[in-house]
């Protein structure tokens, strides 16, 4: 019987690629999204993957959303914490709203979502929790104190939760993408990408969303049960750890 996978932020960019790759690998996939109804409906029409709208920064919304997904598809066995936002500015200009919005969505959501499914995973003696962190959570980034703090927190969350659940058939891992060819990166002026970003990447190109998705499928597999507490860097050699 196909395992159920839930992908937050799963209808656009990296999340959409993850949702599609998991479906192609035989999973029953649910894709969460927060606000872009048009993009979500287009994704649903094109892929046949069911979509569910809620704000991952709200614990209560996550509880209700997971309950609906499990009622429709069955117990969630693979959770991909992918949803994230940016509110970039230098720290001395950063507002409390810019700080809390990023921390609550990019880090708080890991608690809000994983807390809904971890007891079921423990009871069934199987689970996969995969969180999408970032290269900037590893090395830091100018203008992203909020984002870098949240993404670094994702890695700490991963390591501690992995330790707590390693004996129970549950693996917890993080993936740190580098610069990926998504709408967010495409919004950067072309000359900035070509002069400042791509020259820093040893493979001399942006990554593709599908390359992150392949890493998720690998970590989600039953056969990946000996990999836990790990951080997989997918950044073209830009930052090596």
mmCIF file of C-alpha atoms in Angstrom:
data_model
loop_
_atom_site.group_PDB
_atom_site.id
_atom_site.type_symbol
_atom_site.label_atom_id
_atom_site.label_comp_id
_atom_site.label_asym_id
_atom_site.label_seq_id
_atom_site.Cartn_x
_atom_site.Cartn_y
_atom_site.Cartn_z
ATOM 1 C CA UNK A 1 0.000 0.000 0.000
ATOM 2 C CA UNK A 2 1.339 3.421 -0.978
ATOM 3 C CA UNK A 3 2.738 5.545 1.809
ATOM 4 C CA UNK A 4 1.205 8.973 2.403
ATOM 5 C CA UNK A 5 3.464 12.014 2.042
ATOM 6 C CA UNK A 6 2.599 15.601 2.932
ATOM 7 C CA UNK A 7 4.633 18.463 1.469
ATOM 8 C CA UNK A 8 4.237 21.948 2.918
ATOM 9 C CA UNK A 9 4.590 24.730 0.397
ATOM 10 C CA UNK A 10 4.079 21.921 -2.042
ATOM 11 C CA UNK A 11 2.476 23.615 -5.053
ATOM 12 C CA UNK A 12 5.221 25.975 -6.258
ATOM 13 C CA UNK A 13 8.979 25.989 -6.810
ATOM 14 C CA UNK A 14 10.989 23.392 -4.941
ATOM 15 C CA UNK A 15 7.856 22.159 -3.164
ATOM 16 C CA UNK A 16 6.047 21.454 -6.420
ATOM 17 C CA UNK A 17 9.020 19.480 -7.714
ATOM 18 C CA UNK A 18 9.080 17.477 -4.475
ATOM 19 C CA UNK A 19 5.364 16.731 -4.659
ATOM 20 C CA UNK A 20 5.643 15.553 -8.258
ATOM 21 C CA UNK A 21 8.718 13.414 -7.583
ATOM 22 C CA UNK A 22 7.111 11.697 -4.600
ATOM 23 C CA UNK A 23 4.008 10.948 -6.633
ATOM 24 C CA UNK A 24 6.162 9.522 -9.440
ATOM 25 C CA UNK A 25 7.903 7.337 -6.844
ATOM 26 C CA UNK A 26 4.573 5.828 -5.812
ATOM 27 C CA UNK A 27 3.547 7.883 -2.791
ATOM 28 C CA UNK A 28 0.074 9.254 -2.135
ATOM 29 C CA UNK A 29 0.895 12.952 -1.938
ATOM 30 C CA UNK A 30 -0.873 15.898 -0.340
ATOM 31 C CA UNK A 31 0.396 19.389 -1.144
ATOM 32 C CA UNK A 32 -0.131 22.196 1.340
ATOM 33 C CA UNK A 33 -0.057 25.851 0.321
ATOM 34 C CA UNK A 34 -0.693 29.179 2.023
ATOM 35 C CA UNK A 35 -2.047 31.820 -0.301
ATOM 36 C CA UNK A 36 -1.673 31.571 -4.071
ATOM 37 C CA UNK A 37 -4.968 29.940 -5.027
ATOM 38 C CA UNK A 38 -4.450 30.308 -8.772
ATOM 39 C CA UNK A 39 -1.062 28.591 -8.707
ATOM 40 C CA UNK A 40 -2.376 25.855 -6.435
ATOM 41 C CA UNK A 41 -5.372 25.113 -8.634
ATOM 42 C CA UNK A 42 -3.154 25.033 -11.724
ATOM 43 C CA UNK A 43 -0.811 22.617 -9.940
ATOM 44 C CA UNK A 44 -3.734 20.389 -8.929
ATOM 45 C CA UNK A 45 -5.111 20.331 -12.485
ATOM 46 C CA UNK A 46 -1.747 19.499 -14.008
ATOM 47 C CA UNK A 47 -0.667 16.846 -11.490
ATOM 48 C CA UNK A 48 -3.818 15.396 -9.962
ATOM 49 C CA UNK A 49 -2.259 15.895 -6.516
ATOM 50 C CA UNK A 50 -4.787 17.065 -3.897
ATOM 51 C CA UNK A 51 -4.130 20.487 -2.382
ATOM 52 C CA UNK A 52 -4.838 21.772 1.111
ATOM 53 C CA UNK A 53 -4.713 25.402 2.167
ATOM 54 C CA UNK A 54 -3.520 26.487 5.606
ATOM 55 C CA UNK A 55 -0.916 28.685 7.278
ATOM 56 C CA UNK A 56 1.931 26.577 8.654
ATOM 57 C CA UNK A 57 2.836 29.310 11.150
ATOM 58 C CA UNK A 58 -0.414 28.536 13.015
ATOM 59 C CA UNK A 59 -0.392 25.469 15.261
ATOM 60 C CA UNK A 60 -4.177 25.184 15.217
ATOM 61 C CA UNK A 61 -4.320 25.487 11.423
ATOM 62 C CA UNK A 62 -1.720 22.727 11.118
ATOM 63 C CA UNK A 63 -3.687 20.488 13.464
ATOM 64 C CA UNK A 64 -6.865 20.947 11.423
ATOM 65 C CA UNK A 65 -5.033 20.585 8.114
ATOM 66 C CA UNK A 66 -3.277 17.354 9.060
ATOM 67 C CA UNK A 67 -6.531 15.940 10.373
ATOM 68 C CA UNK A 68 -8.182 16.643 6.998
ATOM 69 C CA UNK A 69 -5.305 15.125 5.014
ATOM 70 C CA UNK A 70 -5.301 11.967 7.119
ATOM 71 C CA UNK A 71 -9.081 11.654 6.823
ATOM 72 C CA UNK A 72 -8.752 11.839 3.033
ATOM 73 C CA UNK A 73 -5.581 9.837 2.391
ATOM 74 C CA UNK A 74 -4.601 7.956 5.544
ATOM 75 C CA UNK A 75 -1.877 8.363 8.174
ATOM 76 C CA UNK A 76 0.994 10.626 7.157
ATOM 77 C CA UNK A 77 4.199 8.619 7.026
ATOM 78 C CA UNK A 78 6.428 11.118 5.208
ATOM 79 C CA UNK A 79 6.427 14.788 6.166
ATOM 80 C CA UNK A 80 8.379 17.286 4.096
ATOM 81 C CA UNK A 81 8.711 20.647 5.848
ATOM 82 C CA UNK A 82 9.359 22.824 2.828
ATOM 83 C CA UNK A 83 7.253 25.970 3.330
ATOM 84 C CA UNK A 84 9.258 29.142 3.767
ATOM 85 C CA UNK A 85 9.274 32.891 3.235
ATOM 86 C CA UNK A 86 11.828 35.709 3.107
ATOM 87 C CA UNK A 87 11.653 39.228 4.536
ATOM 88 C CA UNK A 88 15.147 40.425 3.700
ATOM 89 C CA UNK A 89 16.759 43.543 5.109
ATOM 90 C CA UNK A 90 19.850 44.469 7.092
ATOM 91 C CA UNK A 91 19.366 43.664 10.773
ATOM 92 C CA UNK A 92 19.661 47.282 11.944
ATOM 93 C CA UNK A 93 16.639 48.075 9.764
ATOM 94 C CA UNK A 94 14.681 44.880 10.492
ATOM 95 C CA UNK A 95 11.245 45.217 12.060
ATOM 96 C CA UNK A 96 9.778 42.878 14.637
ATOM 97 C CA UNK A 97 7.206 41.789 12.047
ATOM 98 C CA UNK A 98 9.935 40.864 9.565
ATOM 99 C CA UNK A 99 11.708 38.846 12.248
ATOM 100 C CA UNK A 100 8.690 37.016 13.649
ATOM 101 C CA UNK A 101 7.110 36.285 10.259
ATOM 102 C CA UNK A 102 10.228 34.459 9.061
ATOM 103 C CA UNK A 103 10.950 32.686 12.343
ATOM 104 C CA UNK A 104 7.335 31.541 12.728
ATOM 105 C CA UNK A 105 6.993 30.294 9.151
ATOM 106 C CA UNK A 106 10.468 28.875 8.538
ATOM 107 C CA UNK A 107 11.212 27.440 11.986
ATOM 108 C CA UNK A 108 8.017 27.468 14.029
ATOM 109 C CA UNK A 109 6.280 25.495 11.294
ATOM 110 C CA UNK A 110 8.595 22.537 11.947
ATOM 111 C CA UNK A 111 7.120 22.252 15.432
ATOM 112 C CA UNK A 112 3.585 23.035 14.259
ATOM 113 C CA UNK A 113 3.642 20.371 11.555
ATOM 114 C CA UNK A 114 5.853 17.651 13.000
ATOM 115 C CA UNK A 115 4.060 17.689 16.342
ATOM 116 C CA UNK A 116 0.857 16.670 14.539
ATOM 117 C CA UNK A 117 2.359 13.499 13.063
ATOM 118 C CA UNK A 118 5.148 12.349 15.366
ATOM 119 C CA UNK A 119 2.961 10.381 17.794
ATOM 120 C CA UNK A 120 1.385 8.433 14.951
ATOM 121 C CA UNK A 121 4.803 7.709 13.464
ATOM 122 C CA UNK A 122 6.032 6.470 16.840
ATOM 123 C CA UNK A 123 2.995 4.239 17.259
ATOM 124 C CA UNK A 124 3.461 2.731 13.777
ATOM 125 C CA UNK A 125 7.263 2.442 14.185
ATOM 126 C CA UNK A 126 7.875 4.212 10.893
ATOM 127 C CA UNK A 127 8.270 7.790 9.751
ATOM 128 C CA UNK A 128 10.276 10.141 7.599
ATOM 129 C CA UNK A 129 10.629 13.824 8.515
ATOM 130 C CA UNK A 130 12.570 15.829 5.946
ATOM 131 C CA UNK A 131 13.043 19.574 6.379
ATOM 132 C CA UNK A 132 14.275 21.928 3.698
ATOM 133 C CA UNK A 133 16.835 24.225 5.307
ATOM 134 C CA UNK A 134 19.240 26.375 3.273
ATOM 135 C CA UNK A 135 22.864 27.057 2.482
ATOM 136 C CA UNK A 136 22.311 30.360 4.282
ATOM 137 C CA UNK A 137 21.452 28.494 7.464
ATOM 138 C CA UNK A 138 24.924 26.980 7.249
ATOM 139 C CA UNK A 139 27.052 29.971 6.243
ATOM 140 C CA UNK A 140 24.880 33.028 6.970
ATOM 141 C CA UNK A 141 23.894 35.707 4.465
ATOM 142 C CA UNK A 142 23.958 39.500 4.468
ATOM 143 C CA UNK A 143 20.432 40.877 4.863
ATOM 144 C CA UNK A 144 19.058 37.559 6.083
ATOM 145 C CA UNK A 145 19.636 37.405 9.824
ATOM 146 C CA UNK A 146 16.034 36.264 10.298
ATOM 147 C CA UNK A 147 16.147 33.693 7.483
ATOM 148 C CA UNK A 148 19.607 32.378 8.383
ATOM 149 C CA UNK A 149 18.629 32.039 12.051
ATOM 150 C CA UNK A 150 15.489 30.110 11.163
ATOM 151 C CA UNK A 151 17.241 27.822 8.702
ATOM 152 C CA UNK A 152 20.068 27.128 11.155
ATOM 153 C CA UNK A 153 17.368 26.298 13.691
ATOM 154 C CA UNK A 154 15.929 23.778 11.244
ATOM 155 C CA UNK A 155 19.222 21.886 11.393
ATOM 156 C CA UNK A 156 19.296 21.831 15.193
ATOM 157 C CA UNK A 157 15.667 20.686 15.259
ATOM 158 C CA UNK A 158 16.587 17.873 12.875
ATOM 159 C CA UNK A 159 19.507 16.591 14.933
ATOM 160 C CA UNK A 160 17.684 16.587 18.269
ATOM 161 C CA UNK A 161 14.481 15.018 16.942
ATOM 162 C CA UNK A 162 16.522 12.377 15.134
ATOM 163 C CA UNK A 163 18.136 11.349 18.414
ATOM 164 C CA UNK A 164 14.788 11.087 20.180
ATOM 165 C CA UNK A 165 13.241 8.845 17.532
ATOM 166 C CA UNK A 166 16.113 6.830 16.086
ATOM 167 C CA UNK A 167 15.088 3.607 17.822
ATOM 168 C CA UNK A 168 11.515 3.874 16.630
ATOM 169 C CA UNK A 169 11.961 3.495 12.884
ATOM 170 C CA UNK A 170 11.690 7.254 12.331
ATOM 171 C CA UNK A 171 14.388 9.178 10.491
ATOM 172 C CA UNK A 172 14.739 12.949 10.618
ATOM 173 C CA UNK A 173 16.959 14.700 8.079
ATOM 174 C CA UNK A 174 17.544 18.118 6.552
ATOM 175 C CA UNK A 175 18.427 19.236 3.049
ATOM 176 C CA UNK A 176 20.262 22.504 2.474
ATOM 177 C CA UNK A 177 19.750 23.754 -1.075
ATOM 178 C CA UNK A 178 22.025 26.341 -2.575
ATOM 179 C CA UNK A 179 20.783 28.753 -5.221
ATOM 180 C CA UNK A 180 17.982 26.987 -7.070
ATOM 181 C CA UNK A 181 16.287 28.093 -10.290
ATOM 182 C CA UNK A 182 12.935 29.089 -8.788
ATOM 183 C CA UNK A 183 10.730 32.188 -9.015
ATOM 184 C CA UNK A 184 12.497 33.660 -5.981
ATOM 185 C CA UNK A 185 15.936 33.415 -7.575
ATOM 186 C CA UNK A 186 14.652 34.422 -11.003
ATOM 187 C CA UNK A 187 13.477 37.679 -9.404
ATOM 188 C CA UNK A 188 17.126 38.605 -8.851
ATOM 189 C CA UNK A 189 18.346 40.879 -11.693
ATOM 190 C CA UNK A 190 20.033 38.840 -14.415
ATOM 191 C CA UNK A 191 23.261 40.818 -14.246
ATOM 192 C CA UNK A 192 23.492 40.219 -10.481
ATOM 193 C CA UNK A 193 23.009 36.492 -10.997
ATOM 194 C CA UNK A 194 25.612 36.331 -13.747
ATOM 195 C CA UNK A 195 28.221 38.560 -12.078
ATOM 196 C CA UNK A 196 27.766 37.895 -8.356
ATOM 197 C CA UNK A 197 25.899 34.638 -7.739
ATOM 198 C CA UNK A 198 26.810 32.040 -10.349
ATOM 199 C CA UNK A 199 30.590 32.739 -10.198
ATOM 200 C CA UNK A 200 30.453 31.621 -6.536
ATOM 201 C CA UNK A 201 29.072 28.214 -7.544
ATOM 202 C CA UNK A 202 31.819 25.782 -8.620
ATOM 203 C CA UNK A 203 29.530 23.885 -11.016
ATOM 204 C CA UNK A 204 28.830 27.263 -12.694
ATOM 205 C CA UNK A 205 25.045 27.106 -12.754
ATOM 206 C CA UNK A 206 21.944 27.322 -10.608
ATOM 207 C CA UNK A 207 20.467 24.122 -9.249
ATOM 208 C CA UNK A 208 17.120 22.855 -10.493
ATOM 209 C CA UNK A 209 14.135 22.130 -8.219
ATOM 210 C CA UNK A 210 14.120 18.543 -9.450
ATOM 211 C CA UNK A 211 17.593 18.045 -7.994
ATOM 212 C CA UNK A 212 16.295 18.860 -4.523
ATOM 213 C CA UNK A 213 13.291 16.625 -5.147
ATOM 214 C CA UNK A 214 15.528 13.652 -5.951
ATOM 215 C CA UNK A 215 17.268 14.120 -2.611
ATOM 216 C CA UNK A 216 13.906 14.097 -0.826
ATOM 217 C CA UNK A 217 12.805 10.905 -2.561
ATOM 218 C CA UNK A 218 16.095 9.291 -1.553
ATOM 219 C CA UNK A 219 15.714 10.212 2.113
ATOM 220 C CA UNK A 220 12.022 9.268 2.171
ATOM 221 C CA UNK A 221 12.624 5.717 0.981
ATOM 222 C CA UNK A 222 12.200 2.714 3.253
ATOM 223 C CA UNK A 223 15.736 1.761 2.286
ATOM 224 C CA UNK A 224 17.145 4.989 3.792
ATOM 225 C CA UNK A 225 16.490 3.935 7.374
ATOM 226 C CA UNK A 226 20.161 4.131 8.409
ATOM 227 C CA UNK A 227 20.374 7.827 7.533
ATOM 228 C CA UNK A 228 19.138 10.108 10.320
ATOM 229 C CA UNK A 229 20.182 13.389 11.869
ATOM 230 C CA UNK A 230 21.968 14.213 8.626
ATOM 231 C CA UNK A 231 22.214 17.439 6.676
ATOM 232 C CA UNK A 232 22.467 16.875 2.936
ATOM 233 C CA UNK A 233 23.978 19.844 1.103
ATOM 234 C CA UNK A 234 22.823 20.327 -2.492
ATOM 235 C CA UNK A 235 24.564 23.512 -3.538
ATOM 236 C CA UNK A 236 26.882 22.849 -6.474
ATOM 237 C CA UNK A 237 29.939 23.012 -4.244
ATOM 238 C CA UNK A 238 29.322 26.600 -3.164
ATOM 239 C CA UNK A 239 29.673 25.810 0.536
ATOM 240 C CA UNK A 240 31.283 22.575 1.657
ATOM 241 C CA UNK A 241 30.766 21.110 5.120
#
